[in-house]
Short mmCIF file of C-alpha atoms and ligand atoms in Angstrom, two decimals:
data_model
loop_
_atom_site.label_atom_id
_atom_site.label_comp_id
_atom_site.label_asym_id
_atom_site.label_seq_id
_atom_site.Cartn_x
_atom_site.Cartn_y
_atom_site.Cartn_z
CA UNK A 561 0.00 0.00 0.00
CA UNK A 562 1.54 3.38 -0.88
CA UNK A 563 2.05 5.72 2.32
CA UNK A 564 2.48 9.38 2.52
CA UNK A 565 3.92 10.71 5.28
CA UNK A 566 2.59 14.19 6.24
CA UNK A 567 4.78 16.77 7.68
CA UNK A 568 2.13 18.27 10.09
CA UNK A 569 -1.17 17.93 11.62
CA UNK A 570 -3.95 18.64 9.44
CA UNK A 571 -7.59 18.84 9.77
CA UNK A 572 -9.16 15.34 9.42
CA UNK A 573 -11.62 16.66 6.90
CA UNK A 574 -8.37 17.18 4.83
CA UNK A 575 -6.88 13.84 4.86
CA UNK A 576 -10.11 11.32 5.78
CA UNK A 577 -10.40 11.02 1.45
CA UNK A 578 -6.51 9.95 1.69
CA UNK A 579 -6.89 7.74 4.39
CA UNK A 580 -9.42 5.30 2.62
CA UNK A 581 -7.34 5.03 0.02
CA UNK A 582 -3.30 5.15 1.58
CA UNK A 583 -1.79 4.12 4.13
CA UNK A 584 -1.48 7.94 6.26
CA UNK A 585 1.00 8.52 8.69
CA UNK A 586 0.48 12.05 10.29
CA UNK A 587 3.37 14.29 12.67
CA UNK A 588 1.02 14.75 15.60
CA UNK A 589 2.12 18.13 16.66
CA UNK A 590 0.58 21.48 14.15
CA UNK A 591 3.36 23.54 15.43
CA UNK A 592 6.29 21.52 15.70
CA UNK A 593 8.52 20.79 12.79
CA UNK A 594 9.78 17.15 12.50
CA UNK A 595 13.40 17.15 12.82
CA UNK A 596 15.45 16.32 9.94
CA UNK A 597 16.60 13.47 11.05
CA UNK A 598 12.49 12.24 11.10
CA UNK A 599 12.00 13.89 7.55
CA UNK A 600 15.22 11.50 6.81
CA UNK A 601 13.91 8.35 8.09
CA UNK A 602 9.92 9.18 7.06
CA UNK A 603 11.18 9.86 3.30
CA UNK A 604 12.83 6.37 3.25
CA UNK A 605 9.49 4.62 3.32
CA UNK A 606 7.06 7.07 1.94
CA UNK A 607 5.65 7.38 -1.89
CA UNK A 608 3.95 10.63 -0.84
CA UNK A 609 5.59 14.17 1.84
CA UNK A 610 3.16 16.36 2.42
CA UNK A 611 5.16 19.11 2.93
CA UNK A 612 4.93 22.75 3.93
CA UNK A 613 7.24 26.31 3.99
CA UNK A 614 8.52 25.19 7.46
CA UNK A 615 10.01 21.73 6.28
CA UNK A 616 13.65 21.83 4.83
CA UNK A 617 13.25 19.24 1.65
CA UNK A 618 17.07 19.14 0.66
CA UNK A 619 18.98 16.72 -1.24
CA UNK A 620 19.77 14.59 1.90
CA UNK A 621 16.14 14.18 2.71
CA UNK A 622 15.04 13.23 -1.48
CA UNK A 623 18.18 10.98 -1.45
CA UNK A 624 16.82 9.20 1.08
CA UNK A 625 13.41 8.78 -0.73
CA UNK A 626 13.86 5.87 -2.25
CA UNK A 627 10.15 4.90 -3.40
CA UNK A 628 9.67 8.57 -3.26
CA UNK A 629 7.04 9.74 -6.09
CA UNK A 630 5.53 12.99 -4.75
CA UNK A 631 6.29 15.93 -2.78
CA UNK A 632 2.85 18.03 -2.42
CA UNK A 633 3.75 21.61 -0.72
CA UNK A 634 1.28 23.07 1.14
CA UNK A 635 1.87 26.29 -0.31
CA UNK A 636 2.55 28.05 -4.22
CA UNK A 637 6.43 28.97 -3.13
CA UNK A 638 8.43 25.73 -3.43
CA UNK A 639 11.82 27.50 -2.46
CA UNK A 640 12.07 24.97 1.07
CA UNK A 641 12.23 22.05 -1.30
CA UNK A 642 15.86 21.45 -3.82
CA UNK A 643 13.89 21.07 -6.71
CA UNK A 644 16.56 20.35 -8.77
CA UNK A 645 17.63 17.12 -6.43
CA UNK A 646 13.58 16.18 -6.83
CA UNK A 647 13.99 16.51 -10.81
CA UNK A 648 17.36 14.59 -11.06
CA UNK A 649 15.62 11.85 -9.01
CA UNK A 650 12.18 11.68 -11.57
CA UNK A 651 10.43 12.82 -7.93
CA UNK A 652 7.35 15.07 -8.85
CA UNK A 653 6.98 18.17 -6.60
CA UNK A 654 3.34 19.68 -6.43
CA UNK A 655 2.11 23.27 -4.79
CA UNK A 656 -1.24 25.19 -4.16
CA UNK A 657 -1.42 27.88 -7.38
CA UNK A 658 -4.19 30.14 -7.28
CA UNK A 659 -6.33 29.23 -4.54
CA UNK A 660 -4.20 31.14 -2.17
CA UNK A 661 -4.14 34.27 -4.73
CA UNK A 662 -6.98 36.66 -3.02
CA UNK A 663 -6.55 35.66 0.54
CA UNK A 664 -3.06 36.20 0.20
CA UNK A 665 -3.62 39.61 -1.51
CA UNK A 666 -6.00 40.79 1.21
CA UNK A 667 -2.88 40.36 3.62
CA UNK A 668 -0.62 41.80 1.82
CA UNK A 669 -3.04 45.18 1.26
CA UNK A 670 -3.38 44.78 5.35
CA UNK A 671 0.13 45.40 6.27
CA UNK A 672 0.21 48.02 3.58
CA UNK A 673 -3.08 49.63 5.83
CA UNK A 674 -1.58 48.53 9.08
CA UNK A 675 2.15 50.11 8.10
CA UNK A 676 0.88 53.59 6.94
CA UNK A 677 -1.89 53.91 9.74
CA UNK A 678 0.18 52.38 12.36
CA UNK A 679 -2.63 50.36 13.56
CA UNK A 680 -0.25 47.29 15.63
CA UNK A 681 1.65 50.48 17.32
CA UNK A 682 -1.88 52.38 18.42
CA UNK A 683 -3.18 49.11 19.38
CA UNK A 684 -0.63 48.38 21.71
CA UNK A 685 -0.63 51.88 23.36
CA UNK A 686 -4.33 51.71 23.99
CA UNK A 687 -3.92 48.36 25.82
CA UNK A 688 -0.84 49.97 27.27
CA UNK A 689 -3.17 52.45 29.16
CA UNK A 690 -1.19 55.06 27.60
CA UNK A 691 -3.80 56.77 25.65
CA UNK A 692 -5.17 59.87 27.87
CA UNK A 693 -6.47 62.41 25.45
CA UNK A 694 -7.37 63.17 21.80
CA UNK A 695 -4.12 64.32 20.25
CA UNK A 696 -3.61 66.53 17.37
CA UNK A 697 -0.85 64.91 15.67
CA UNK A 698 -0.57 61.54 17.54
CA UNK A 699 -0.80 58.02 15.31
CA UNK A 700 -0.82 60.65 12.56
CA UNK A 701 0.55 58.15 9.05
CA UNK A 702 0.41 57.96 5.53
CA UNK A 703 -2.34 58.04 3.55
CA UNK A 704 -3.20 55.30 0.92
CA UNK A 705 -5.77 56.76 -1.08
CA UNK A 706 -4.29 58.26 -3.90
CA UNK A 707 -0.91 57.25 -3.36
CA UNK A 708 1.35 55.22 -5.61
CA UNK A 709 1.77 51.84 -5.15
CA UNK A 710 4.95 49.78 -6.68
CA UNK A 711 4.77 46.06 -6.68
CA UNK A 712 7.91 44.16 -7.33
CA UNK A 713 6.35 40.84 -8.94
CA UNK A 714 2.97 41.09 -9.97
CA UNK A 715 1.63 37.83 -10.79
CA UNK A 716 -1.44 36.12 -9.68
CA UNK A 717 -1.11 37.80 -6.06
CA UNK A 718 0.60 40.87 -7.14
CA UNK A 719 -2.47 41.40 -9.46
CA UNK A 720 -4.71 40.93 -6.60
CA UNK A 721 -2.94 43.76 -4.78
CA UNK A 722 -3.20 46.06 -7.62
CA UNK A 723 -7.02 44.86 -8.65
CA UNK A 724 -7.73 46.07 -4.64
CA UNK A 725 -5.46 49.36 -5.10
CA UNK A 726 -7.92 50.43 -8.01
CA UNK A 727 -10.70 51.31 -4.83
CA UNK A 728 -8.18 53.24 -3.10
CA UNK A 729 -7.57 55.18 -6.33
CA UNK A 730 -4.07 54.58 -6.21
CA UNK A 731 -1.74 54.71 -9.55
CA UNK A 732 0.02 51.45 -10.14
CA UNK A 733 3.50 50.52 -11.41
CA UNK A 734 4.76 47.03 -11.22
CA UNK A 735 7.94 45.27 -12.35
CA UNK A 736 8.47 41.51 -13.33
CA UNK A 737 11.17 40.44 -15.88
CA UNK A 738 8.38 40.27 -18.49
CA UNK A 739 6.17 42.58 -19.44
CA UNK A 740 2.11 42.12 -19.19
CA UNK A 741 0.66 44.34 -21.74
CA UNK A 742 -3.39 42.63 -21.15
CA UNK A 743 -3.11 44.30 -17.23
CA UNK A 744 -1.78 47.04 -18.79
CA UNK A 745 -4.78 48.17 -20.78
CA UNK A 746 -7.02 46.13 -19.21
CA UNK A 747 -6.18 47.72 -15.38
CA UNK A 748 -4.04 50.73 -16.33
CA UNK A 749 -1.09 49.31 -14.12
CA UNK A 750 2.37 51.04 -15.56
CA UNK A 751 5.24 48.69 -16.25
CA UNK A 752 8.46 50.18 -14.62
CA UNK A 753 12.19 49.42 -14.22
CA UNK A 754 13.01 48.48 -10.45
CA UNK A 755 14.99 51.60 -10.24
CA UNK A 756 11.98 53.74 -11.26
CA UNK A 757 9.55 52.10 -9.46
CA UNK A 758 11.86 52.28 -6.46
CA UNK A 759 11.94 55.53 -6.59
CA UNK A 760 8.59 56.88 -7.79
CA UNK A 761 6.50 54.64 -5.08
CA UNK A 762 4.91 55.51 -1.73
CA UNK A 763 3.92 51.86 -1.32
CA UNK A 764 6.53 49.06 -2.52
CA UNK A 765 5.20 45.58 -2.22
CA UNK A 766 7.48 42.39 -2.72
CA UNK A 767 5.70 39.48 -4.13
CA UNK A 768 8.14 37.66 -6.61
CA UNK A 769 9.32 34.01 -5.29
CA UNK A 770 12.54 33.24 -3.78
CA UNK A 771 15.05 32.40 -5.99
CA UNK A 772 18.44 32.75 -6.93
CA UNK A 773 17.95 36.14 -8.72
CA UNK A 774 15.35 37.63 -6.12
CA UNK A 775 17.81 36.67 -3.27
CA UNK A 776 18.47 40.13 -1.84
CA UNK A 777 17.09 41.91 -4.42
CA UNK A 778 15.84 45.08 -2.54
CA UNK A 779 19.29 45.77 -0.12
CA UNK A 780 21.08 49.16 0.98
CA UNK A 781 21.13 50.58 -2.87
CA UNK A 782 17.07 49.76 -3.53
CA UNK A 783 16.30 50.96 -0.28
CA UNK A 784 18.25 53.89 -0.60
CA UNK A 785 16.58 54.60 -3.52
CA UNK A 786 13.04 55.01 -1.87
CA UNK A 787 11.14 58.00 -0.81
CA UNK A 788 11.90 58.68 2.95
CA UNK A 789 7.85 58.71 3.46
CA UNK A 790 8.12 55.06 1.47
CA UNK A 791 6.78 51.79 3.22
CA UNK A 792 7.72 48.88 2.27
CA UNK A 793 5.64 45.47 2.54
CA UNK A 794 7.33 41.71 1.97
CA UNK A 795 4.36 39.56 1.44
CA UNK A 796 6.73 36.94 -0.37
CA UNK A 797 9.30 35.60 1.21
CA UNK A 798 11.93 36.56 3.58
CA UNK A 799 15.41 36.55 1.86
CA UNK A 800 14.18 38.88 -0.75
CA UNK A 801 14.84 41.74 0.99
CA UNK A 802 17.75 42.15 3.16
CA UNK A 803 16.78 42.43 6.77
CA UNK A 804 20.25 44.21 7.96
CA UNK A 805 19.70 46.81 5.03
CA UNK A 806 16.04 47.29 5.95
CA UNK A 807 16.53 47.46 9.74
CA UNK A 808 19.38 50.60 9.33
CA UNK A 809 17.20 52.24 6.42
CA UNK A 810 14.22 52.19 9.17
CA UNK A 811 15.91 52.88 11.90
CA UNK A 812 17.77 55.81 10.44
CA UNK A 813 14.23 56.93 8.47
CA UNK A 814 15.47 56.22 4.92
CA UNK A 815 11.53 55.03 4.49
CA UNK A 816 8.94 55.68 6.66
CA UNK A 817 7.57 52.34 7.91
CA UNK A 818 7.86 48.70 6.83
CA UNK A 819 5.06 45.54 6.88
CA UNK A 820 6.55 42.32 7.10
CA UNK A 821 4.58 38.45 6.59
CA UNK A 822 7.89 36.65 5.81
CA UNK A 823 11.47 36.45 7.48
CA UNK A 824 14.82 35.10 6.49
CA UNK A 825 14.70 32.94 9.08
CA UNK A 826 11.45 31.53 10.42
CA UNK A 827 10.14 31.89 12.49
CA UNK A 828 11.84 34.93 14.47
CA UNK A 829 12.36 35.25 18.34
CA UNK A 830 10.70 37.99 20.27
CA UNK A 831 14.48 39.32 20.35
CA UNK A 832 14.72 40.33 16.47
CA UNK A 833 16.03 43.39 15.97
CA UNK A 834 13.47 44.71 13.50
CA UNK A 835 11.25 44.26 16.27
CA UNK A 836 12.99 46.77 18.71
CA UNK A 837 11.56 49.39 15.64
CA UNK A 838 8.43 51.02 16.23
CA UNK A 839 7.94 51.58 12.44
CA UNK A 840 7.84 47.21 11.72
CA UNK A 841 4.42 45.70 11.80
CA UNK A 842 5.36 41.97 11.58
CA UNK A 843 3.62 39.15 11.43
CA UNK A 844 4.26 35.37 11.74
CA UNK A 845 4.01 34.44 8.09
CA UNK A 846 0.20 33.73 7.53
CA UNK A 847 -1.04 35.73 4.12
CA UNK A 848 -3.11 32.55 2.69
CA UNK A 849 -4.18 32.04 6.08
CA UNK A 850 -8.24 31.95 5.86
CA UNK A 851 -9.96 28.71 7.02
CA UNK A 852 -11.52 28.49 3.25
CA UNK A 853 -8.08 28.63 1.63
CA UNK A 854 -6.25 26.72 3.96
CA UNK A 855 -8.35 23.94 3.10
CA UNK A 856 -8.34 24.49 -0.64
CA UNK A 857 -4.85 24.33 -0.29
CA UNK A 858 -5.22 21.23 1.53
CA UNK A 859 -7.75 19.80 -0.79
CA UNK A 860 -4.53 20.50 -4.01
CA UNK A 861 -2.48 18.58 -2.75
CA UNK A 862 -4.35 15.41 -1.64
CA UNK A 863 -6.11 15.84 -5.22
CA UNK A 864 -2.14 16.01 -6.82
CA UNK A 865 -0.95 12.94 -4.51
CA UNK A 866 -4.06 11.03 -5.59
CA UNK A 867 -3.62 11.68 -9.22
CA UNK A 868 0.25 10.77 -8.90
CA UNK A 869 -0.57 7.56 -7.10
CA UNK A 870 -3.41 6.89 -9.52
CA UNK A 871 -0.86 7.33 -12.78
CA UNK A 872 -2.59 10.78 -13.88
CA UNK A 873 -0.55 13.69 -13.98
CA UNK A 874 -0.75 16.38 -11.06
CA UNK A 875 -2.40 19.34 -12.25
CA UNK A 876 -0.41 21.51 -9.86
CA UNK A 877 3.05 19.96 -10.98
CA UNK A 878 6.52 22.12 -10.44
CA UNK A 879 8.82 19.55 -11.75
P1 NAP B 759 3.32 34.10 -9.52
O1 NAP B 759 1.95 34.21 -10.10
O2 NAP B 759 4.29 33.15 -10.13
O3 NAP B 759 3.95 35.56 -9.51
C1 NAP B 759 5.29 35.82 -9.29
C2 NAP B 759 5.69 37.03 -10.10
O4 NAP B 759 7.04 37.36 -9.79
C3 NAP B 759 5.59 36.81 -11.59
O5 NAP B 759 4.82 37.82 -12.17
C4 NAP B 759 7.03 36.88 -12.09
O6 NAP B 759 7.07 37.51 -13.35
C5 NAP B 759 7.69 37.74 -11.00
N1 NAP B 759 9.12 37.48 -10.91
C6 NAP B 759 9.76 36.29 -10.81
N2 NAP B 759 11.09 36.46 -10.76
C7 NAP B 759 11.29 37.80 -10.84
C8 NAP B 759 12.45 38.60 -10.88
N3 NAP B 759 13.66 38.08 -10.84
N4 NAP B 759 12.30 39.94 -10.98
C9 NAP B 759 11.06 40.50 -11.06
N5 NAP B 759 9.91 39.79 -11.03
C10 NAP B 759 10.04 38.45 -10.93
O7 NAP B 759 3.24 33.72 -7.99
P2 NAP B 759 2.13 34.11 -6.91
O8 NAP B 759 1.14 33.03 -6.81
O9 NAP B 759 1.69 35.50 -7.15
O10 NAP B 759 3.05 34.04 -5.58
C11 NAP B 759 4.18 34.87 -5.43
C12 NAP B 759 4.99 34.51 -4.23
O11 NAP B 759 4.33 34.93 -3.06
C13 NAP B 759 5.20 33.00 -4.00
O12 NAP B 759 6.29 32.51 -4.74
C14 NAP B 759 5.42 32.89 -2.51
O13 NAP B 759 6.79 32.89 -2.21
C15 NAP B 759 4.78 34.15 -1.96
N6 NAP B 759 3.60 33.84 -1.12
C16 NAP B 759 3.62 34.18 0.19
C17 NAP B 759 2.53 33.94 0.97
C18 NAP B 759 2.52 34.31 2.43
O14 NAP B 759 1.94 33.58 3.23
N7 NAP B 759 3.11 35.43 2.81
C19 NAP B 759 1.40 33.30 0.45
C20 NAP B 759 1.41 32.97 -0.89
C21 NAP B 759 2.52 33.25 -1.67
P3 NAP B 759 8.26 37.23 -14.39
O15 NAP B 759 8.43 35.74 -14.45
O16 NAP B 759 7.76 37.84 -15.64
O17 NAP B 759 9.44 37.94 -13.86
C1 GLV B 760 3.09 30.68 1.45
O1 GLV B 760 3.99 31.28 1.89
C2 GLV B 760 3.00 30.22 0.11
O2 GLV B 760 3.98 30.31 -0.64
O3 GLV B 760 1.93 29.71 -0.23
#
């Protein structure tokens, strides 16, 4: 009987279809990652990981998959697994396209709300017991209606941001490597070179994937090149941006504010030093996370691992 060996604990109404079917062996905990070690061992026997952003998927781990035929990601960003290891070994890697696309963008326009308003920072001085009168100029932020908002990968999410931006009457640039001349006409989005866009934007919003040529893409020189009223929002993935570069340019008010779903390394301590900045709203990675989607997301993947242990072909196949 095949087995799939699931890399956290998911809903039973997520799995129950699987577990008629395959033999399903589940990590009990929803938090905890399984050490490598576990991924290791677990690969060795299993046809099917379900895996997710936490879970490292490197060569050592797919090595070790020997009747290894799918690796379903709970997620559309695939840069945890070595994809190239899965494609030299004929092992099929699967994510959640699409599905994710509007909850996702709905996050990412929140931290672009929460930045410029402040909202985390008020919050906290409210429950603080801080706030004692009506002030003139106190929480005062940046507005986003009518403002310009950059978006540094506009795709299916970044499209999303900029199809919400059009009811704030913002004017939209974006950047990608290729140009998408449909959303140009259709949406009046402007296509821009980094540099411009950098520079001409009073909202910046990262939403390519991470990969080699994204890795650090916005550092001291892009931030540098950003209005000082600028905020910036990383709704992709940490690594994209370079946190030391971003924590000086905040700190020494380079650009105004910053709102943050993703880290380099996840997930950060309490003790993070763009944390000690009152200008960060962070939080812990969770832009597709809506009960609806997560389980959409859920439903992918046990849909892809069926068709691959079926002999059909994934529809949400990477490599
Ligand atoms: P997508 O449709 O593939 O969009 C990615 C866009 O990035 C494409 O338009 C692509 O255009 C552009 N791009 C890729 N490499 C680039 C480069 N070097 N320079 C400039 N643009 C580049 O993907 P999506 O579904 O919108 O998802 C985007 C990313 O968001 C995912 O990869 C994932 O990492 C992240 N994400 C995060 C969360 C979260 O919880 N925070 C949730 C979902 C997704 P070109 O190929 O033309 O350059
Ligand atoms: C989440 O980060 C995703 O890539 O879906």
């Amino acid at each position: 009987m095949k087995t799939i060996f699931i890399t956290r604990k998911l809903p039973e109404e997520a799995v129950s279809g699987l577990r008629e079917m395959f033999e399903v062996d589940m990590w009990p905990s929803e938090d905890e990652v399984p050490p490598k070690e576990v991924l290791i061992e677990k690969a060795q026997t299993a046809h099917a990981l379900w895996t997710n952003v936490a879970d490292t998927v490197d060569r050592d781990v797919i090595k070790a998959g020997e009747n290894l035929e799918v690796i379903a990601n709970l997620a559309v960003g695939y840069n945890n697994i070595d994809i190239e290891a899965a494609k030299q070994r004929g092992i099929m890697v699967t994510n959640t396209p699409g599905v994710l696309t509007e909850t996702t963008a709905d996050l990412a326009f929140t931290l672009m709300l929460a930045a410029a308003r402040q909202t985390g920072q008020a919050e906290r001085f409210l429950r603080e017991g801080k706030w004692t009168s009506w002030s003139p100029m106190g929480f005062t932020g940046m507005d986003i209606f009518g403002a310009t908002l950059g978006i540094v990968g506009m795709g299916r999410i970044g499209e999303g941001v900029a199809r919400r931006a059009a009811g704030f009457d913002m004017d939209v640039l974006y950047h990608n490597r290729t140009r998408k001349p449909e959303a140009e006409s259709m949406f009046g989005f402007r296509y821009a070179e980094l540099d411009d866009l950098l520079e001409q934007s009073d909202f910046v919003v990262i939403l390519t994937p991470l990969t080699e040529e994204t890795r650090g893409m916005i550092g001291e020189r892009e931030l540098g090149l950003m209005k000082k009223t600028a905020i910036l929002v990383n709704a992709a993935r940490g690594g994209i941006v370079d946190e030391e570069a971003l924590y000086e340019a905040l700190k020494n008010g380079d650009i105004w504010a910053a709102g943050l779903d993703v880290f380099e390394g996840e997930p950060i301590g309490s003790d993070h030093q763009l944390l000690t900045l009152p200008n960060v709203t962070a939080l812990p990675h969770i832009g597709s996370a809506s009960v609806k989607t997560r389980l959409a997301m859920m439903q992918l993947n046990a849909e892809d691992i069926e068709a691959v242990f079926s002999g059909r072909a994934p529809e949400n196949r990477v490599v």
